[in-house]
Coordinates of C-alpha atoms in Angstrom, one line a residue:
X171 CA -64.9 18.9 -72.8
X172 CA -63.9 21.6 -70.2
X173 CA -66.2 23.9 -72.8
X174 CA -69.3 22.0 -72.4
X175 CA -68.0 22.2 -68.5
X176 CA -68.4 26.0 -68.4
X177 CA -71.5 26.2 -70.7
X178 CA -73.3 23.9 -68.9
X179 CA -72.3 24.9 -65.4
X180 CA -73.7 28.7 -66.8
X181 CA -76.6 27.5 -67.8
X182 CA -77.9 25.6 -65.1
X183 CA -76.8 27.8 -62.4
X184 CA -79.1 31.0 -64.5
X185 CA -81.7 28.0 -64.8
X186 CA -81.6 27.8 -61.1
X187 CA -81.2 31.5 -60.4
X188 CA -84.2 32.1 -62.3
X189 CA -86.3 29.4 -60.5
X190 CA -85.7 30.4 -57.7
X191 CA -86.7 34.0 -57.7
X192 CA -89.5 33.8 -59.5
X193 CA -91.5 33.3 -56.9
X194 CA -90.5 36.8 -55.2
X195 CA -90.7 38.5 -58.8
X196 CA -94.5 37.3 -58.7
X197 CA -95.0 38.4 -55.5
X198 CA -93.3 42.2 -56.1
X199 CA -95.2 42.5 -59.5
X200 CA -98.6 41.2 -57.8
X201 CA -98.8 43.5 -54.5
X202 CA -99.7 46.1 -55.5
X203 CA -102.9 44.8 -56.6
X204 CA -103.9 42.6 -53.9
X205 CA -106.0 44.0 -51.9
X206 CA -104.4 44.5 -47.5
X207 CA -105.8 44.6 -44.5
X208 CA -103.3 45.4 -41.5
X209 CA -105.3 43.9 -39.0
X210 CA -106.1 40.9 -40.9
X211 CA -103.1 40.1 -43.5
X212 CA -104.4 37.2 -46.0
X213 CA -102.4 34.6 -47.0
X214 CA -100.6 36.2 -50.2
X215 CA -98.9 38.5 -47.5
X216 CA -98.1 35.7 -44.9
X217 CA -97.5 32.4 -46.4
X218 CA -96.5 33.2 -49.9
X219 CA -93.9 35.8 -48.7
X220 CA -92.5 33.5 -46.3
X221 CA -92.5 30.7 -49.5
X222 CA -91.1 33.1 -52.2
X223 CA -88.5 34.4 -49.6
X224 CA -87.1 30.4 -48.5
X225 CA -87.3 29.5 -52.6
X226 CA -84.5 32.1 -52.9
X227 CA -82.2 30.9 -50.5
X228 CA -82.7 27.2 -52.9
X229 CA -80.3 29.5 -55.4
X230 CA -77.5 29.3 -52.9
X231 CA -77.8 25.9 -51.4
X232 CA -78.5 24.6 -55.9
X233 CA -75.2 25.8 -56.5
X234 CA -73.1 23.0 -54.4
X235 CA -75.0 20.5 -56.4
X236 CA -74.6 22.3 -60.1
X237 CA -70.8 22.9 -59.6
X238 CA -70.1 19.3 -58.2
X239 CA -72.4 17.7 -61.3
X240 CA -70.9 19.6 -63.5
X241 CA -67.1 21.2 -62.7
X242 CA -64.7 17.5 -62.8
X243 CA -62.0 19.7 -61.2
X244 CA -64.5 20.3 -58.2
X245 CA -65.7 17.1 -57.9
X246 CA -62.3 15.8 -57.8
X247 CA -61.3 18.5 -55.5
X248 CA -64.8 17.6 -53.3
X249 CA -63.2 13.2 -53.0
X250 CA -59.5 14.6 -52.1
X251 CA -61.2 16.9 -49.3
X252 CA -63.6 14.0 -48.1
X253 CA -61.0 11.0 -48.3
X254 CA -58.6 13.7 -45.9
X255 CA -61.2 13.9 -44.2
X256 CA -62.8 10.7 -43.1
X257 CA -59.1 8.5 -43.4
X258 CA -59.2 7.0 -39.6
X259 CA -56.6 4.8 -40.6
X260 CA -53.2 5.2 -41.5
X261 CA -51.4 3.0 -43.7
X262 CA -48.3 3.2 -41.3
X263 CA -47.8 0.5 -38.7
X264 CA -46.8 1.4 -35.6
X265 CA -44.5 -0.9 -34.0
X266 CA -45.8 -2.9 -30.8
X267 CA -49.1 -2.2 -31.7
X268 CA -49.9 -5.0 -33.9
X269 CA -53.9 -6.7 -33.5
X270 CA -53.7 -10.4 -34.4

């Protein structure tokens, strides 16, 4: 079980990785034949950079989601963290201050 853990927390994560810079590979590999005007930059050097560029930053915020679908430990880790952190009660009763 923990096996399948690792393998498929490494393989989603490169599936991810990959995804997400692909966009900026294609981008690198296709400049230099794209045609630029300084004055007047097209779209491929605007809006695509800009896309490719915020797709890469998708690797980071992908990883949260992959470990916690994937890790037990982490997910178990994540519900300790959250129930410590949202408990606005206390089991304890505080003498005097009981609300009937």
């Amino acid at each position: 079980n923990l096996r399948w853990q690792g393998i498929m927390t490494v393989v989603l994560t490169a599936t991810v990785n990959t995804i997400a810079l692909l966009p900026l590979a294609v981008y690198f590999i296709a400049e230099p034949f794209i045609a630029k005007d300084p004055s007047v930059p097209g779209p491929f050097y605007k809006e695509f950079y800009r896309f490719s560029g915020a797709v890469g930053y998708l690797n980071v915020l992908a990883n949260f989601f992959v470990y916690s679908l994937t890790v037990t430990s982490f997910r178990n880790f994540l519900e300790t963290k959250f129930r410590q952190a949202f408990s606005f009660q206390s089991n304890k009763v505080i003498k005097g201050n009981s609300f009937k």
